[in-house]
JSON list of C-alpha atoms and ligand atoms in Angstrom, two decimals:
[
{"chain": "A", "resi": 1, "resn": "UNK", "atom": "CA", "xyz": [0.00, 0.00, 0.00]},
{"chain": "A", "resi": 2, "resn": "UNK", "atom": "CA", "xyz": [1.13, 3.56, -0.67]},
{"chain": "A", "resi": 3, "resn": "UNK", "atom": "CA", "xyz": [0.08, 6.52, 1.49]},
{"chain": "A", "resi": 4, "resn": "UNK", "atom": "CA", "xyz": [0.92, 10.10, 0.47]},
{"chain": "A", "resi": 5, "resn": "UNK", "atom": "CA", "xyz": [0.26, 12.89, 2.95]},
{"chain": "A", "resi": 6, "resn": "UNK", "atom": "CA", "xyz": [-0.06, 16.44, 1.60]},
{"chain": "A", "resi": 7, "resn": "UNK", "atom": "CA", "xyz": [0.44, 19.01, 4.33]},
{"chain": "A", "resi": 8, "resn": "UNK", "atom": "CA", "xyz": [2.08, 22.29, 5.32]},
{"chain": "A", "resi": 9, "resn": "UNK", "atom": "CA", "xyz": [3.79, 20.35, 8.15]},
{"chain": "A", "resi": 10, "resn": "UNK", "atom": "CA", "xyz": [5.40, 17.14, 6.80]},
{"chain": "A", "resi": 11, "resn": "UNK", "atom": "CA", "xyz": [7.46, 16.67, 9.98]},
{"chain": "A", "resi": 12, "resn": "UNK", "atom": "CA", "xyz": [4.34, 16.65, 12.17]},
{"chain": "A", "resi": 13, "resn": "UNK", "atom": "CA", "xyz": [2.73, 13.97, 9.98]},
{"chain": "A", "resi": 14, "resn": "UNK", "atom": "CA", "xyz": [5.84, 11.79, 9.77]},
{"chain": "A", "resi": 15, "resn": "UNK", "atom": "CA", "xyz": [7.13, 11.95, 13.36]},
{"chain": "A", "resi": 16, "resn": "UNK", "atom": "CA", "xyz": [4.60, 9.48, 14.83]},
{"chain": "A", "resi": 17, "resn": "UNK", "atom": "CA", "xyz": [4.98, 7.24, 11.77]},
{"chain": "A", "resi": 18, "resn": "UNK", "atom": "CA", "xyz": [8.75, 6.92, 12.15]},
{"chain": "A", "resi": 19, "resn": "UNK", "atom": "CA", "xyz": [8.90, 4.77, 15.30]},
{"chain": "A", "resi": 20, "resn": "UNK", "atom": "CA", "xyz": [8.04, 1.28, 16.46]},
{"chain": "A", "resi": 21, "resn": "UNK", "atom": "CA", "xyz": [5.46, -0.81, 14.58]},
{"chain": "A", "resi": 22, "resn": "UNK", "atom": "CA", "xyz": [4.78, 1.62, 11.73]},
{"chain": "A", "resi": 23, "resn": "UNK", "atom": "CA", "xyz": [8.48, 2.24, 11.17]},
{"chain": "A", "resi": 24, "resn": "UNK", "atom": "CA", "xyz": [9.07, -1.53, 10.97]},
{"chain": "A", "resi": 25, "resn": "UNK", "atom": "CA", "xyz": [6.14, -1.96, 8.56]},
{"chain": "A", "resi": 26, "resn": "UNK", "atom": "CA", "xyz": [7.69, 0.71, 6.34]},
{"chain": "A", "resi": 27, "resn": "UNK", "atom": "CA", "xyz": [11.11, -0.95, 6.46]},
{"chain": "A", "resi": 28, "resn": "UNK", "atom": "CA", "xyz": [9.52, -4.32, 5.64]},
{"chain": "A", "resi": 29, "resn": "UNK", "atom": "CA", "xyz": [7.93, -2.80, 2.52]},
{"chain": "A", "resi": 30, "resn": "UNK", "atom": "CA", "xyz": [4.37, -3.36, 3.79]},
{"chain": "A", "resi": 31, "resn": "UNK", "atom": "CA", "xyz": [3.60, 0.31, 3.28]},
{"chain": "A", "resi": 32, "resn": "UNK", "atom": "CA", "xyz": [5.27, 3.21, 1.50]},
{"chain": "A", "resi": 33, "resn": "UNK", "atom": "CA", "xyz": [4.52, 6.46, 3.37]},
{"chain": "A", "resi": 34, "resn": "UNK", "atom": "CA", "xyz": [5.58, 9.88, 2.05]},
{"chain": "A", "resi": 35, "resn": "UNK", "atom": "CA", "xyz": [4.78, 13.40, 3.19]},
{"chain": "A", "resi": 36, "resn": "UNK", "atom": "CA", "xyz": [4.76, 16.31, 0.74]},
{"chain": "A", "resi": 37, "resn": "UNK", "atom": "CA", "xyz": [4.96, 20.00, 1.58]},
{"chain": "A", "resi": 38, "resn": "UNK", "atom": "CA", "xyz": [2.05, 21.84, -0.04]},
{"chain": "A", "resi": 39, "resn": "UNK", "atom": "CA", "xyz": [4.20, 24.98, -0.16]},
{"chain": "A", "resi": 40, "resn": "UNK", "atom": "CA", "xyz": [6.22, 23.32, -2.95]},
{"chain": "A", "resi": 41, "resn": "UNK", "atom": "CA", "xyz": [3.16, 23.92, -5.19]},
{"chain": "A", "resi": 42, "resn": "UNK", "atom": "CA", "xyz": [2.69, 27.56, -4.16]},
{"chain": "A", "resi": 43, "resn": "UNK", "atom": "CA", "xyz": [2.86, 29.96, -7.07]},
{"chain": "A", "resi": 44, "resn": "UNK", "atom": "CA", "xyz": [4.01, 33.36, -5.84]},
{"chain": "A", "resi": 45, "resn": "UNK", "atom": "CA", "xyz": [7.39, 34.40, -4.47]},
{"chain": "A", "resi": 46, "resn": "UNK", "atom": "CA", "xyz": [6.08, 34.34, -0.88]},
{"chain": "A", "resi": 47, "resn": "UNK", "atom": "CA", "xyz": [5.02, 30.70, -1.40]},
{"chain": "A", "resi": 48, "resn": "UNK", "atom": "CA", "xyz": [1.54, 31.60, -0.18]},
{"chain": "A", "resi": 49, "resn": "UNK", "atom": "CA", "xyz": [-1.01, 28.84, 0.37]},
{"chain": "A", "resi": 50, "resn": "UNK", "atom": "CA", "xyz": [-3.84, 30.71, 2.12]},
{"chain": "A", "resi": 51, "resn": "UNK", "atom": "CA", "xyz": [-6.01, 33.81, 1.78]},
{"chain": "A", "resi": 52, "resn": "UNK", "atom": "CA", "xyz": [-8.95, 35.62, 3.38]},
{"chain": "A", "resi": 53, "resn": "UNK", "atom": "CA", "xyz": [-12.48, 34.20, 3.29]},
{"chain": "A", "resi": 54, "resn": "UNK", "atom": "CA", "xyz": [-14.87, 35.46, 0.62]},
{"chain": "A", "resi": 55, "resn": "UNK", "atom": "CA", "xyz": [-17.88, 37.07, 2.24]},
{"chain": "A", "resi": 56, "resn": "UNK", "atom": "CA", "xyz": [-15.95, 37.77, 5.43]},
{"chain": "A", "resi": 57, "resn": "UNK", "atom": "CA", "xyz": [-15.33, 35.68, 8.51]},
{"chain": "A", "resi": 58, "resn": "UNK", "atom": "CA", "xyz": [-12.45, 34.97, 10.83]},
{"chain": "A", "resi": 59, "resn": "UNK", "atom": "CA", "xyz": [-9.22, 33.30, 9.79]},
{"chain": "A", "resi": 60, "resn": "UNK", "atom": "CA", "xyz": [-7.73, 32.15, 6.52]},
{"chain": "A", "resi": 61, "resn": "UNK", "atom": "CA", "xyz": [-8.61, 29.49, 3.99]},
{"chain": "A", "resi": 62, "resn": "UNK", "atom": "CA", "xyz": [-6.30, 27.30, 1.91]},
{"chain": "A", "resi": 63, "resn": "UNK", "atom": "CA", "xyz": [-6.09, 28.47, -1.70]},
{"chain": "A", "resi": 64, "resn": "UNK", "atom": "CA", "xyz": [-7.41, 26.18, -4.46]},
{"chain": "A", "resi": 65, "resn": "UNK", "atom": "CA", "xyz": [-4.41, 26.71, -6.80]},
{"chain": "A", "resi": 66, "resn": "UNK", "atom": "CA", "xyz": [-1.66, 24.87, -4.90]},
{"chain": "A", "resi": 67, "resn": "UNK", "atom": "CA", "xyz": [-4.09, 22.11, -3.86]},
{"chain": "A", "resi": 68, "resn": "UNK", "atom": "CA", "xyz": [-5.37, 21.50, -7.41]},
{"chain": "A", "resi": 69, "resn": "UNK", "atom": "CA", "xyz": [-1.79, 21.33, -8.72]},
{"chain": "A", "resi": 70, "resn": "UNK", "atom": "CA", "xyz": [-0.46, 19.13, -5.91]},
{"chain": "A", "resi": 71, "resn": "UNK", "atom": "CA", "xyz": [-3.37, 16.67, -5.93]},
{"chain": "A", "resi": 72, "resn": "UNK", "atom": "CA", "xyz": [-3.27, 16.58, -9.75]},
{"chain": "A", "resi": 73, "resn": "UNK", "atom": "CA", "xyz": [0.38, 15.60, -9.63]},
{"chain": "A", "resi": 74, "resn": "UNK", "atom": "CA", "xyz": [0.18, 13.07, -6.77]},
{"chain": "A", "resi": 75, "resn": "UNK", "atom": "CA", "xyz": [-3.09, 11.36, -7.73]},
{"chain": "A", "resi": 76, "resn": "UNK", "atom": "CA", "xyz": [-2.99, 8.16, -9.76]},
{"chain": "A", "resi": 77, "resn": "UNK", "atom": "CA", "xyz": [-5.75, 6.10, -11.35]},
{"chain": "A", "resi": 78, "resn": "UNK", "atom": "CA", "xyz": [-6.43, 3.98, -8.25]},
{"chain": "A", "resi": 79, "resn": "UNK", "atom": "CA", "xyz": [-6.02, 6.77, -5.67]},
{"chain": "A", "resi": 80, "resn": "UNK", "atom": "CA", "xyz": [-8.57, 7.49, -2.96]},
{"chain": "A", "resi": 81, "resn": "UNK", "atom": "CA", "xyz": [-8.24, 11.18, -2.04]},
{"chain": "A", "resi": 82, "resn": "UNK", "atom": "CA", "xyz": [-9.11, 11.95, 1.60]},
{"chain": "A", "resi": 83, "resn": "UNK", "atom": "CA", "xyz": [-9.38, 15.33, 3.31]},
{"chain": "A", "resi": 84, "resn": "UNK", "atom": "CA", "xyz": [-8.81, 15.58, 7.07]},
{"chain": "A", "resi": 85, "resn": "UNK", "atom": "CA", "xyz": [-11.34, 18.05, 8.48]},
{"chain": "A", "resi": 86, "resn": "UNK", "atom": "CA", "xyz": [-13.53, 18.37, 11.60]},
{"chain": "A", "resi": 87, "resn": "UNK", "atom": "CA", "xyz": [-16.42, 18.59, 9.10]},
{"chain": "A", "resi": 88, "resn": "UNK", "atom": "CA", "xyz": [-15.73, 15.04, 7.88]},
{"chain": "A", "resi": 89, "resn": "UNK", "atom": "CA", "xyz": [-17.35, 11.64, 8.38]},
{"chain": "A", "resi": 90, "resn": "UNK", "atom": "CA", "xyz": [-16.43, 10.05, 11.73]},
{"chain": "A", "resi": 91, "resn": "UNK", "atom": "CA", "xyz": [-13.27, 7.92, 11.49]},
{"chain": "A", "resi": 92, "resn": "UNK", "atom": "CA", "xyz": [-14.04, 4.57, 13.14]},
{"chain": "A", "resi": 93, "resn": "UNK", "atom": "CA", "xyz": [-12.35, 1.15, 13.19]},
{"chain": "A", "resi": 94, "resn": "UNK", "atom": "CA", "xyz": [-14.71, 0.00, 10.42]},
{"chain": "A", "resi": 95, "resn": "UNK", "atom": "CA", "xyz": [-13.56, 2.89, 8.21]},
{"chain": "A", "resi": 96, "resn": "UNK", "atom": "CA", "xyz": [-9.92, 2.01, 8.95]},
{"chain": "A", "resi": 97, "resn": "UNK", "atom": "CA", "xyz": [-10.62, -1.61, 7.94]},
{"chain": "A", "resi": 98, "resn": "UNK", "atom": "CA", "xyz": [-12.29, -0.52, 4.71]},
{"chain": "A", "resi": 99, "resn": "UNK", "atom": "CA", "xyz": [-9.46, 1.86, 3.79]},
{"chain": "A", "resi": 100, "resn": "UNK", "atom": "CA", "xyz": [-6.83, -0.82, 4.52]},
{"chain": "A", "resi": 101, "resn": "UNK", "atom": "CA", "xyz": [-8.06, -2.55, 1.33]},
{"chain": "A", "resi": 102, "resn": "UNK", "atom": "CA", "xyz": [-7.12, 0.42, -0.89]},
{"chain": "A", "resi": 103, "resn": "UNK", "atom": "CA", "xyz": [-3.87, 0.45, -2.88]},
{"chain": "A", "resi": 104, "resn": "UNK", "atom": "CA", "xyz": [-3.16, 4.19, -2.74]},
{"chain": "A", "resi": 105, "resn": "UNK", "atom": "CA", "xyz": [-4.36, 6.86, -0.31]},
{"chain": "A", "resi": 106, "resn": "UNK", "atom": "CA", "xyz": [-3.65, 10.55, -0.75]},
{"chain": "A", "resi": 107, "resn": "UNK", "atom": "CA", "xyz": [-4.42, 12.28, 2.56]},
{"chain": "A", "resi": 108, "resn": "UNK", "atom": "CA", "xyz": [-4.84, 16.05, 2.30]},
{"chain": "A", "resi": 109, "resn": "UNK", "atom": "CA", "xyz": [-4.44, 17.98, 5.55]},
{"chain": "A", "resi": 110, "resn": "UNK", "atom": "CA", "xyz": [-6.53, 21.07, 6.19]},
{"chain": "A", "resi": 111, "resn": "UNK", "atom": "CA", "xyz": [-5.13, 24.05, 8.06]},
{"chain": "A", "resi": 112, "resn": "UNK", "atom": "CA", "xyz": [-6.42, 27.46, 9.11]},
{"chain": "A", "resi": 113, "resn": "UNK", "atom": "CA", "xyz": [-10.22, 27.54, 8.64]},
{"chain": "A", "resi": 114, "resn": "UNK", "atom": "CA", "xyz": [-10.06, 24.72, 6.09]},
{"chain": "A", "resi": 115, "resn": "UNK", "atom": "CA", "xyz": [-9.88, 24.53, 2.31]},
{"chain": "A", "resi": 116, "resn": "UNK", "atom": "CA", "xyz": [-11.71, 26.31, -0.51]},
{"chain": "A", "resi": 117, "resn": "UNK", "atom": "CA", "xyz": [-14.86, 24.27, -1.13]},
{"chain": "A", "resi": 118, "resn": "UNK", "atom": "CA", "xyz": [-14.14, 23.85, -4.86]},
{"chain": "A", "resi": 119, "resn": "UNK", "atom": "CA", "xyz": [-11.28, 21.55, -3.85]},
{"chain": "A", "resi": 120, "resn": "UNK", "atom": "CA", "xyz": [-13.70, 19.33, -1.92]},
{"chain": "A", "resi": 121, "resn": "UNK", "atom": "CA", "xyz": [-16.27, 19.28, -4.72]},
{"chain": "A", "resi": 122, "resn": "UNK", "atom": "CA", "xyz": [-13.81, 18.51, -7.48]},
{"chain": "A", "resi": 123, "resn": "UNK", "atom": "CA", "xyz": [-11.02, 16.44, -5.94]},
{"chain": "A", "resi": 124, "resn": "UNK", "atom": "CA", "xyz": [-11.93, 14.88, -2.60]},
{"chain": "A", "resi": 125, "resn": "UNK", "atom": "CA", "xyz": [-13.43, 11.36, -2.43]},
{"chain": "A", "resi": 126, "resn": "UNK", "atom": "CA", "xyz": [-13.88, 11.26, 1.35]},
{"chain": "A", "resi": 127, "resn": "UNK", "atom": "CA", "xyz": [-13.81, 13.87, 4.16]},
{"chain": "A", "resi": 128, "resn": "UNK", "atom": "CA", "xyz": [-12.72, 12.35, 7.51]},
{"chain": "A", "resi": 129, "resn": "UNK", "atom": "CA", "xyz": [-12.81, 13.67, 11.08]},
{"chain": "A", "resi": 130, "resn": "UNK", "atom": "CA", "xyz": [-10.98, 11.89, 13.92]},
{"chain": "A", "resi": 131, "resn": "UNK", "atom": "CA", "xyz": [-13.30, 13.33, 16.59]},
{"chain": "A", "resi": 132, "resn": "UNK", "atom": "CA", "xyz": [-15.52, 16.17, 17.73]},
{"chain": "A", "resi": 133, "resn": "UNK", "atom": "CA", "xyz": [-12.76, 18.64, 18.57]},
{"chain": "A", "resi": 134, "resn": "UNK", "atom": "CA", "xyz": [-10.62, 21.02, 16.53]},
{"chain": "A", "resi": 135, "resn": "UNK", "atom": "CA", "xyz": [-6.88, 20.42, 16.10]},
{"chain": "A", "resi": 136, "resn": "UNK", "atom": "CA", "xyz": [-4.43, 23.11, 15.01]},
{"chain": "A", "resi": 137, "resn": "UNK", "atom": "CA", "xyz": [-3.83, 21.22, 11.77]},
{"chain": "A", "resi": 138, "resn": "UNK", "atom": "CA", "xyz": [-4.84, 18.09, 9.89]},
{"chain": "A", "resi": 139, "resn": "UNK", "atom": "CA", "xyz": [-1.34, 16.59, 9.87]},
{"chain": "A", "resi": 140, "resn": "UNK", "atom": "CA", "xyz": [-1.92, 15.23, 13.37]},
{"chain": "A", "resi": 141, "resn": "UNK", "atom": "CA", "xyz": [-5.21, 13.69, 12.21]},
{"chain": "A", "resi": 142, "resn": "UNK", "atom": "CA", "xyz": [-3.53, 12.24, 9.10]},
{"chain": "A", "resi": 143, "resn": "UNK", "atom": "CA", "xyz": [-0.94, 10.51, 11.30]},
{"chain": "A", "resi": 144, "resn": "UNK", "atom": "CA", "xyz": [-3.74, 9.03, 13.44]},
{"chain": "A", "resi": 145, "resn": "UNK", "atom": "CA", "xyz": [-5.63, 7.71, 10.41]},
{"chain": "A", "resi": 146, "resn": "UNK", "atom": "CA", "xyz": [-2.45, 6.35, 8.79]},
{"chain": "A", "resi": 147, "resn": "UNK", "atom": "CA", "xyz": [-1.42, 4.55, 12.00]},
{"chain": "A", "resi": 148, "resn": "UNK", "atom": "CA", "xyz": [-4.85, 2.93, 12.41]},
{"chain": "A", "resi": 149, "resn": "UNK", "atom": "CA", "xyz": [-4.85, 1.72, 8.80]},
{"chain": "A", "resi": 150, "resn": "UNK", "atom": "CA", "xyz": [-1.25, 0.51, 8.57]},
{"chain": "A", "resi": 151, "resn": "UNK", "atom": "CA", "xyz": [-1.45, -1.68, 11.68]},
{"chain": "A", "resi": 152, "resn": "UNK", "atom": "CA", "xyz": [-4.28, -3.59, 9.94]},
{"chain": "A", "resi": 153, "resn": "UNK", "atom": "CA", "xyz": [-2.13, -4.48, 6.91]},
{"chain": "A", "resi": 154, "resn": "UNK", "atom": "CA", "xyz": [-1.06, -8.14, 6.81]},
{"chain": "A", "resi": 155, "resn": "UNK", "atom": "CA", "xyz": [2.26, -8.60, 8.64]},
{"chain": "A", "resi": 156, "resn": "UNK", "atom": "CA", "xyz": [2.33, -5.11, 10.17]},
{"chain": "A", "resi": 157, "resn": "UNK", "atom": "CA", "xyz": [1.92, -6.20, 13.78]},
{"chain": "A", "resi": 158, "resn": "UNK", "atom": "CA", "xyz": [4.71, -8.69, 13.23]},
{"chain": "A", "resi": 159, "resn": "UNK", "atom": "CA", "xyz": [3.72, -11.15, 15.95]},
{"chain": "A", "resi": 160, "resn": "UNK", "atom": "CA", "xyz": [0.82, -13.42, 16.78]},
{"chain": "A", "resi": 161, "resn": "UNK", "atom": "CA", "xyz": [-1.36, -10.56, 18.02]},
{"chain": "A", "resi": 162, "resn": "UNK", "atom": "CA", "xyz": [-4.47, -10.23, 15.97]},
{"chain": "A", "resi": 163, "resn": "UNK", "atom": "CA", "xyz": [-6.19, -6.92, 15.41]},
{"chain": "A", "resi": 164, "resn": "UNK", "atom": "CA", "xyz": [-9.50, -8.80, 15.68]},
{"chain": "A", "resi": 165, "resn": "UNK", "atom": "CA", "xyz": [-9.55, -9.35, 19.44]},
{"chain": "A", "resi": 166, "resn": "UNK", "atom": "CA", "xyz": [-9.40, -5.76, 20.61]},
{"chain": "A", "resi": 167, "resn": "UNK", "atom": "CA", "xyz": [-11.75, -2.89, 21.32]},
{"chain": "A", "resi": 168, "resn": "UNK", "atom": "CA", "xyz": [-13.83, -1.74, 18.38]},
{"chain": "A", "resi": 169, "resn": "UNK", "atom": "CA", "xyz": [-13.47, -5.00, 16.49]},
{"chain": "A", "resi": 170, "resn": "UNK", "atom": "CA", "xyz": [-16.79, -5.55, 18.20]},
{"chain": "A", "resi": 171, "resn": "UNK", "atom": "CA", "xyz": [-17.77, -1.95, 17.59]},
{"chain": "A", "resi": 172, "resn": "UNK", "atom": "CA", "xyz": [-20.26, -2.06, 20.48]},
{"chain": "A", "resi": 173, "resn": "UNK", "atom": "CA", "xyz": [-17.96, -3.25, 23.27]},
{"chain": "A", "resi": 174, "resn": "UNK", "atom": "CA", "xyz": [-14.75, -1.96, 24.89]},
{"chain": "A", "resi": 175, "resn": "UNK", "atom": "CA", "xyz": [-12.03, -4.39, 25.97]},
{"chain": "A", "resi": 176, "resn": "UNK", "atom": "CA", "xyz": [-12.07, -5.96, 29.42]},
{"chain": "A", "resi": 177, "resn": "UNK", "atom": "CA", "xyz": [-9.48, -4.80, 32.01]},
{"chain": "A", "resi": 178, "resn": "UNK", "atom": "CA", "xyz": [-6.12, -6.60, 31.68]},
{"chain": "A", "resi": 179, "resn": "UNK", "atom": "CA", "xyz": [-3.39, -7.52, 34.19]},
{"chain": "A", "resi": 180, "resn": "UNK", "atom": "CA", "xyz": [0.21, -8.73, 34.09]},
{"chain": "A", "resi": 181, "resn": "UNK", "atom": "CA", "xyz": [2.66, -9.90, 36.78]},
{"chain": "A", "resi": 182, "resn": "UNK", "atom": "CA", "xyz": [3.06, -9.81, 39.74]},
{"chain": "A", "resi": 183, "resn": "UNK", "atom": "CA", "xyz": [-0.18, -11.43, 40.91]},
{"chain": "A", "resi": 184, "resn": "UNK", "atom": "CA", "xyz": [0.06, -9.34, 44.10]},
{"chain": "A", "resi": 185, "resn": "UNK", "atom": "CA", "xyz": [1.42, -5.81, 43.65]},
{"chain": "A", "resi": 186, "resn": "UNK", "atom": "CA", "xyz": [1.57, -3.90, 46.96]},
{"chain": "A", "resi": 187, "resn": "UNK", "atom": "CA", "xyz": [-1.53, -5.77, 48.09]},
{"chain": "A", "resi": 188, "resn": "UNK", "atom": "CA", "xyz": [-3.38, -5.07, 44.83]},
{"chain": "A", "resi": 189, "resn": "UNK", "atom": "CA", "xyz": [-4.42, -8.48, 43.53]},
{"chain": "A", "resi": 190, "resn": "UNK", "atom": "CA", "xyz": [-5.00, -9.82, 40.04]},
{"chain": "A", "resi": 191, "resn": "UNK", "atom": "CA", "xyz": [-8.55, -11.27, 39.99]},
{"chain": "A", "resi": 192, "resn": "UNK", "atom": "CA", "xyz": [-8.40, -15.00, 40.95]},
{"chain": "A", "resi": 193, "resn": "UNK", "atom": "CA", "xyz": [-10.30, -16.13, 37.86]},
{"chain": "A", "resi": 194, "resn": "UNK", "atom": "CA", "xyz": [-7.49, -14.91, 35.57]},
{"chain": "A", "resi": 195, "resn": "UNK", "atom": "CA", "xyz": [-5.02, -17.17, 37.42]},
{"chain": "A", "resi": 196, "resn": "UNK", "atom": "CA", "xyz": [-7.38, -20.17, 37.45]},
{"chain": "A", "resi": 197, "resn": "UNK", "atom": "CA", "xyz": [-6.53, -21.53, 34.00]},
{"chain": "A", "resi": 198, "resn": "UNK", "atom": "CA", "xyz": [-10.27, -22.09, 33.46]},
{"chain": "A", "resi": 199, "resn": "UNK", "atom": "CA", "xyz": [-10.76, -20.75, 29.92]},
{"chain": "A", "resi": 200, "resn": "UNK", "atom": "CA", "xyz": [-14.56, -20.74, 29.84]},
{"chain": "A", "resi": 201, "resn": "UNK", "atom": "CA", "xyz": [-14.75, -18.89, 33.18]},
{"chain": "A", "resi": 202, "resn": "UNK", "atom": "CA", "xyz": [-12.12, -16.39, 32.02]},
{"chain": "A", "resi": 203, "resn": "UNK", "atom": "CA", "xyz": [-14.06, -15.72, 28.81]},
{"chain": "A", "resi": 204, "resn": "UNK", "atom": "CA", "xyz": [-17.27, -15.18, 30.80]},
{"chain": "A", "resi": 205, "resn": "UNK", "atom": "CA", "xyz": [-15.46, -12.82, 33.23]},
{"chain": "A", "resi": 206, "resn": "UNK", "atom": "CA", "xyz": [-13.97, -10.82, 30.33]},
{"chain": "A", "resi": 207, "resn": "UNK", "atom": "CA", "xyz": [-17.34, -10.46, 28.67]},
{"chain": "A", "resi": 208, "resn": "UNK", "atom": "CA", "xyz": [-18.95, -9.28, 31.92]},
{"chain": "A", "resi": 209, "resn": "UNK", "atom": "CA", "xyz": [-16.16, -6.76, 32.62]},
{"chain": "A", "resi": 210, "resn": "UNK", "atom": "CA", "xyz": [-16.20, -5.51, 29.01]},
{"chain": "A", "resi": 211, "resn": "UNK", "atom": "CA", "xyz": [-19.88, -4.82, 29.38]},
{"chain": "A", "resi": 212, "resn": "UNK", "atom": "CA", "xyz": [-19.41, -3.01, 32.73]},
{"chain": "A", "resi": 213, "resn": "UNK", "atom": "CA", "xyz": [-16.60, -0.90, 31.28]},
{"chain": "A", "resi": 214, "resn": "UNK", "atom": "CA", "xyz": [-18.62, -0.01, 28.21]},
{"chain": "A", "resi": 215, "resn": "UNK", "atom": "CA", "xyz": [-21.59, 0.97, 30.37]},
{"chain": "A", "resi": 216, "resn": "UNK", "atom": "CA", "xyz": [-19.35, 3.22, 32.50]},
{"chain": "A", "resi": 217, "resn": "UNK", "atom": "CA", "xyz": [-17.17, 4.84, 29.79]},
{"chain": "A", "resi": 218, "resn": "UNK", "atom": "CA", "xyz": [-19.14, 4.61, 26.54]},
{"chain": "A", "resi": 219, "resn": "UNK", "atom": "CA", "xyz": [-22.86, 4.07, 27.20]},
{"chain": "A", "resi": 220, "resn": "UNK", "atom": "CA", "xyz": [-23.53, 5.44, 23.70]},
{"chain": "A", "resi": 221, "resn": "UNK", "atom": "CA", "xyz": [-22.08, 2.21, 22.23]},
{"chain": "A", "resi": 222, "resn": "UNK", "atom": "CA", "xyz": [-24.81, 0.15, 23.93]},
{"chain": "A", "resi": 223, "resn": "UNK", "atom": "CA", "xyz": [-27.76, 2.25, 22.72]},
{"chain": "B", "resi": 1, "resn": "ADE", "atom": "N1", "xyz": [-8.36, 19.08, 11.53]},
{"chain": "B", "resi": 1, "resn": "ADE", "atom": "C1", "xyz": [-8.61, 19.79, 12.64]},
{"chain": "B", "resi": 1, "resn": "ADE", "atom": "N2", "xyz": [-9.37, 19.10, 13.52]},
{"chain": "B", "resi": 1, "resn": "ADE", "atom": "C2", "xyz": [-9.59, 17.88, 12.94]},
{"chain": "B", "resi": 1, "resn": "ADE", "atom": "C3", "xyz": [-10.30, 16.72, 13.32]},
{"chain": "B", "resi": 1, "resn": "ADE", "atom": "N3", "xyz": [-10.96, 16.65, 14.49]},
{"chain": "B", "resi": 1, "resn": "ADE", "atom": "N4", "xyz": [-10.32, 15.67, 12.48]},
{"chain": "B", "resi": 1, "resn": "ADE", "atom": "C4", "xyz": [-9.69, 15.74, 11.29]},
{"chain": "B", "resi": 1, "resn": "ADE", "atom": "N5", "xyz": [-9.00, 16.80, 10.86]},
{"chain": "B", "resi": 1, "resn": "ADE", "atom": "C5", "xyz": [-8.94, 17.87, 11.68]}
]
């Protein structure tokens, strides 16, 4: 899979994708990730990529010119072009799973008040939001989306862990609490059932605890 990230801040997008599991997946050739600086497609001598809003309003908007040129150059026949924006469709595990089947993603990062709407109408296949809050720029969101997709690619996790067993694989249930050694840490005990070796009882306990945790932290998932 190839993922191109188009942003004013390539270092912000790449930093979290240059360590640990994602870095190893890149080295293993499972994914080819590149970040491109939108300013390289700016036209004037100040390398300007933004301007004031038509009709008034606070802040600046990203100009269509550099975005049309950059996307035109980076897009291939099989490319899915995504825009990171708080106005986008909610990014969920199911969306990550769907996108992990694509061959080429071009992730465009918004900045300032967003992008000129003609870019969205003409060039964007999918607008994505990583949550109901506003970040300073979409490069952070692009790194989040890329991480969630890449770890689903075959071989990326590199051990026997399966992405299937965790939270959000059942989109309506969080994971049960988990413990490691020692069994008694400063008087704080690991629940007996987890040390019992009784697989059916452990499975039942996990299901019960997952339900309790979901009810406490994410009751919306149970509605
Ligand atoms: N850019 C700024 N905030 C964002 C968000 N919540 N999701 C995606 N892109 C963003």
